[in-house]
Coordinates of C-alpha atoms in Angstrom, one line a residue:
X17 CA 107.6 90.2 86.1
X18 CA 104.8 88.5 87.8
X19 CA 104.2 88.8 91.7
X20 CA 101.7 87.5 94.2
X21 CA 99.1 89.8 95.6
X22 CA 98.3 88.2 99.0
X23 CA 94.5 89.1 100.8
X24 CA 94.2 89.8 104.6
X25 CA 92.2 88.8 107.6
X26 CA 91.4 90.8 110.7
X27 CA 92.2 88.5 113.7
X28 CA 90.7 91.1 115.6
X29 CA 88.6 95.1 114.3
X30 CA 87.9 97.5 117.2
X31 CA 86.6 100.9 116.9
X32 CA 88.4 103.3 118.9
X33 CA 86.8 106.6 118.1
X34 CA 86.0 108.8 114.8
X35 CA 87.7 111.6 113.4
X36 CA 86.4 114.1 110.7
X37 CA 83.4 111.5 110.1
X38 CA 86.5 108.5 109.3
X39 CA 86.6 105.3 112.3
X40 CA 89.2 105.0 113.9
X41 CA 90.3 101.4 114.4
X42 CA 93.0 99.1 116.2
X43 CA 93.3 95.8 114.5
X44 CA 95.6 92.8 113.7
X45 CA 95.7 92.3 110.4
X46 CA 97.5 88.8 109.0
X47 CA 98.1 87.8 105.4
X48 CA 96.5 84.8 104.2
X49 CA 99.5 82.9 102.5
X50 CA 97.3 80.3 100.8
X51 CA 95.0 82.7 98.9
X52 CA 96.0 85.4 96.4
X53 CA 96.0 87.1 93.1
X54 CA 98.8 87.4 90.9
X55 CA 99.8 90.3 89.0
X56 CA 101.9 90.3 85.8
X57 CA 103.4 93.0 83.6
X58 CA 103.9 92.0 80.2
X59 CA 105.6 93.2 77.0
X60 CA 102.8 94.8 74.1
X61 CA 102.8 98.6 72.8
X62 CA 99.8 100.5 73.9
X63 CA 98.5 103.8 73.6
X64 CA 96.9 103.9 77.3
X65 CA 97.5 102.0 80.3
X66 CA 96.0 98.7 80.1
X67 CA 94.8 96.5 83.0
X68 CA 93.3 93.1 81.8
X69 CA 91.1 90.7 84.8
X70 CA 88.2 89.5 85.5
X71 CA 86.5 93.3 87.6
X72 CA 83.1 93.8 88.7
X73 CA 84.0 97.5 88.3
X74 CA 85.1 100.2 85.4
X75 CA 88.9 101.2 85.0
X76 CA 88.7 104.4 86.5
X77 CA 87.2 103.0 89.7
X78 CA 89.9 100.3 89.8
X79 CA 92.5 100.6 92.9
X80 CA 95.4 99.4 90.5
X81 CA 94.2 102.1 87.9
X82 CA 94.3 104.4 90.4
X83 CA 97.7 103.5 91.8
X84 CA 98.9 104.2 88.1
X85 CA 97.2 107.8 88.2
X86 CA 99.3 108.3 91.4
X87 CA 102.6 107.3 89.6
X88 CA 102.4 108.7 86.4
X89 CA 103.9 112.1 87.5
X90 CA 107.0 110.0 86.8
X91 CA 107.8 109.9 83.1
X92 CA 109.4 106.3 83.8
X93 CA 105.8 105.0 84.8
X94 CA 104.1 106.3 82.2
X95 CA 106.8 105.2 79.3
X96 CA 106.9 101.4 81.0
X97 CA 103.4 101.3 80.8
X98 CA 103.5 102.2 76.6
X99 CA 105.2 98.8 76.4
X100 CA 103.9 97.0 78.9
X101 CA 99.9 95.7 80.2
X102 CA 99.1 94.5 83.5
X103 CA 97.2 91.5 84.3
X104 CA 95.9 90.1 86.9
X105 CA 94.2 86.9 87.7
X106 CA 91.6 87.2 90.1
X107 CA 91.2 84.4 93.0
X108 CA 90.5 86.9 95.7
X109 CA 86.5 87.5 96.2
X110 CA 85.7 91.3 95.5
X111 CA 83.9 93.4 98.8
X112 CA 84.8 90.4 100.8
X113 CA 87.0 92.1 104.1
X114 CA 89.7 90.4 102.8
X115 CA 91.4 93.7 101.1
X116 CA 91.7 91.8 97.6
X117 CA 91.6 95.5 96.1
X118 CA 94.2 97.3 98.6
X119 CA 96.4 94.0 98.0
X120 CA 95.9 94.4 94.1
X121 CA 97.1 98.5 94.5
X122 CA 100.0 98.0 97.1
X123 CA 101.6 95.0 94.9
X124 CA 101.5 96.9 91.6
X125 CA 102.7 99.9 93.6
X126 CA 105.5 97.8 95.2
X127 CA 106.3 95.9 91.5
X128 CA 106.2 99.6 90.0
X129 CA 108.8 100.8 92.5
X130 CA 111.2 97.4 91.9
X131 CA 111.1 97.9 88.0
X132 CA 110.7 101.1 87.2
X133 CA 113.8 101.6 89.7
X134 CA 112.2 104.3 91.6
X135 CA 114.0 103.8 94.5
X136 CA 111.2 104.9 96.6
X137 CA 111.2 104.4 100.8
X138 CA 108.2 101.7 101.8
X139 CA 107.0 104.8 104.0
X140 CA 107.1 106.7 100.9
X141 CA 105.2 104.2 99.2
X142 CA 102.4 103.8 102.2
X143 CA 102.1 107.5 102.3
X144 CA 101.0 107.0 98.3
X145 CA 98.6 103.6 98.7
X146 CA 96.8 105.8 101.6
X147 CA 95.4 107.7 99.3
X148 CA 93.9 105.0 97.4
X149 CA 92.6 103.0 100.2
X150 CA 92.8 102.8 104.1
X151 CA 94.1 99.0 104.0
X152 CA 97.1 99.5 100.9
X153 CA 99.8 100.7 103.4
X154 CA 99.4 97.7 104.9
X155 CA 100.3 95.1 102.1
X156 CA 103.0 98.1 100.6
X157 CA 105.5 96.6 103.9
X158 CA 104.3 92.9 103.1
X159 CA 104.3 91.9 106.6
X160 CA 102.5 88.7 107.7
X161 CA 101.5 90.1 110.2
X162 CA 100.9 93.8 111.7
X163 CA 98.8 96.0 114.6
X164 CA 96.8 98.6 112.6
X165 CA 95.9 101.5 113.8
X166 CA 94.3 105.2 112.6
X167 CA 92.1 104.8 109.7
X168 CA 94.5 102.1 108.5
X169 CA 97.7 104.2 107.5
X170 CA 99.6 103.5 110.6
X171 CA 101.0 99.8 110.3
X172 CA 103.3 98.0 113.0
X173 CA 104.9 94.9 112.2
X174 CA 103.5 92.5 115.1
X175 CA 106.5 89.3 115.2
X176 CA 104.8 85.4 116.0
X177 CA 104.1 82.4 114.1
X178 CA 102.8 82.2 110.8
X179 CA 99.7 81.6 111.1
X180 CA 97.2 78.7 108.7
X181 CA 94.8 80.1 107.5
X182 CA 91.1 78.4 106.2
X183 CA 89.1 81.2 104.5
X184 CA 85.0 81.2 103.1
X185 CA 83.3 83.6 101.8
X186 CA 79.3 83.0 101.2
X187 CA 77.1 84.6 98.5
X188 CA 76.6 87.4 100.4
X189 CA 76.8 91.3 99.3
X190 CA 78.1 93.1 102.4
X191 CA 78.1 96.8 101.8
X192 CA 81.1 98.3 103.9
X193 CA 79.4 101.8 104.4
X194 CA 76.4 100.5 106.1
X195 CA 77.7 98.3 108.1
X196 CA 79.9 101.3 109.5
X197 CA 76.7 103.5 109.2
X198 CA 74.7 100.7 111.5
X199 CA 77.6 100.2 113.9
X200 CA 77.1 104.5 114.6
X201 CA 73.9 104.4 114.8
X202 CA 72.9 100.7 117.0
X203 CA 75.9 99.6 118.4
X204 CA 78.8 102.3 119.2
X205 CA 81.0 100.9 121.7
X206 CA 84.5 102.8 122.0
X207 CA 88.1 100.7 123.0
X208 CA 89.8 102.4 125.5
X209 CA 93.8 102.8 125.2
X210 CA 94.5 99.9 127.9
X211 CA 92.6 97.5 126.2
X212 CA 93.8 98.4 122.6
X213 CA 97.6 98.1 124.4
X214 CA 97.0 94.8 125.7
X215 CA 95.8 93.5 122.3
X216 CA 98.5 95.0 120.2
X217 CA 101.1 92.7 122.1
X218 CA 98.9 89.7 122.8
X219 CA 100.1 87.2 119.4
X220 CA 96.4 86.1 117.3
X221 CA 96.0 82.8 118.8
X222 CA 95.7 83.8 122.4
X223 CA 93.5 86.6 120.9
X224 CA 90.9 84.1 119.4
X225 CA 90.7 82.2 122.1
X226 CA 90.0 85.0 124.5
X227 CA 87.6 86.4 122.2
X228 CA 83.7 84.6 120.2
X229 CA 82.9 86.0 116.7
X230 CA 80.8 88.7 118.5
X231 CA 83.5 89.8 120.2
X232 CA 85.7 89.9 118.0
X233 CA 84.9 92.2 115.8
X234 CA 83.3 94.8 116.2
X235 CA 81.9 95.2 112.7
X236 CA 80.5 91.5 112.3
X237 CA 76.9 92.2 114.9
X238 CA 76.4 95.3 112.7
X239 CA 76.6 93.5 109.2
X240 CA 74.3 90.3 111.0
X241 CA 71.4 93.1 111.6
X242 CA 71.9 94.0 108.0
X243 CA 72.0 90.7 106.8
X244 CA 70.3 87.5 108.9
X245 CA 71.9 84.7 106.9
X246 CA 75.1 85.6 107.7
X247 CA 74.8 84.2 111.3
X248 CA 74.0 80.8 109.1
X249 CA 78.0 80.3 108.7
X250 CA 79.1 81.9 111.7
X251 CA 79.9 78.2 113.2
X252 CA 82.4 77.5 116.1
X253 CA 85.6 78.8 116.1
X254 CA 85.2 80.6 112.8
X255 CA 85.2 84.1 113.0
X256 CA 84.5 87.5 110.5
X257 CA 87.1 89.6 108.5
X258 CA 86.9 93.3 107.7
X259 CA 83.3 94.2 106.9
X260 CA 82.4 90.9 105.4
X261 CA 80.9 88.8 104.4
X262 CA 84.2 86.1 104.7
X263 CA 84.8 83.8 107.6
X264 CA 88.2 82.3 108.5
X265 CA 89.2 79.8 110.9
X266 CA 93.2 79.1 112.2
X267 CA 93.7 75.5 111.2

């Protein structure tokens, strides 16, 4: 029992309005086939659930722990997980836009569904990964690649060419919540409808060559006022994921 938890990039993040204090965004997100965590469940008697990795954070705050709090209600769940750990082996960087977390929730939630025969709709299962995070519903349909749209929960697959993916992520704490609070407050810019249209059935590579870094993403000038040495990797044709701080390129 051991899948692959894949990590994301946003080809392209607009802001498109806010609702009760949440963003509203259109973006394109695309799974990065070459980088990813993998998650096991293996055979031991425990008491309590048990998640074993390498986490910067405690249980309670981890997405996968919280999946499990949001499964538990079934009395399969909670007896599989009396003889069975999880474990997962980090190669996804933490707070790094590249939804490592979400990934890690909507896996276990998928592998939870598959062998604890739930039988549970993927809508189903998005409508539970939404309220763990905005980006899980969109790793619970494990679509390469997919126009996403409200605060995340509403996921479109988007049909082209897989796409090759370089990914790099510097030393550099990005803290999503200020970047978002710094976009408000400096540099609110609003999509309109046409526009969002037109880039939800444009395919990523005409996208990134319409677009620069700056433009983009709408996220990536509020994150370089917050912090300078980003712009140092921000080289040509490389662009910004998510809130940061990676940079991808399309090889």
């Amino acid at each position: 029992m051991v899948e692959k938890s894949y990590a994301k990039i946003n080809i392209f993040l607009k802001i498109v309005g806010i609702k009760d204090n949440y963003h509203l965004i259109a973006s394109r997100f695309v799974r990065v086939k070459n980088l990813f965590d993998t998650i096991s469940f293996t055979k031991k008697d425990v008491e309590n659930f048990t998640l074993e990795g390498d986490f910067s954070c405690l249980l309670e705050k981890n997405t996968v722990y919280k999946a499990f709090k949001e499964l538990e209600n079934f009395s399969c769940v909670k007896e599989f997980f009396k003889s069975h750990i999880v474990k997962i082996d980090k190669k996804i960087p933490e707070f790094a836009g590249l939804g490592g977390g979400s990934s890690n929730a909507a896996t276990f939630i998928n592998m939870v569904n598959r062998y604890c025969n739930l039988n549970l709709s993927k809508d189903d299962l998005a409508k539970i990964g939404s309220k763990i995070g905005a980006d899980v519903a969109f790793f619970i349909y494990e679509y390469d690649s997919a126009n996403v749209s409200g605060v995340g929960e509403i996921v479109e697959k988007f049909d082209e060419d897989m796409l090759n993916i370089e990914v790099f992520t510097p030393k550099i704490s990005c803290d999503t919540a200020k970047i978002y609070k710094t976009f408000r407050e400096n540099f609110y810019k609003e999509l309109n409808k046409d526009e969002v249209k037109e880039l939800f059935a444009t395919n990523s590579k005409d996208i990134l060559k319409k677009f620069d870094i700056k433009n983009a993403n709408d996220l990536y000038l509020p994150a370089l006022f917050l912090e300078k040495k980003l712009e140092d990797y921000a080289k040509e044709n490389w662009y910004f994921s998510g809130s940061g701080s990676s940079f991808f390129k399309v090889l």
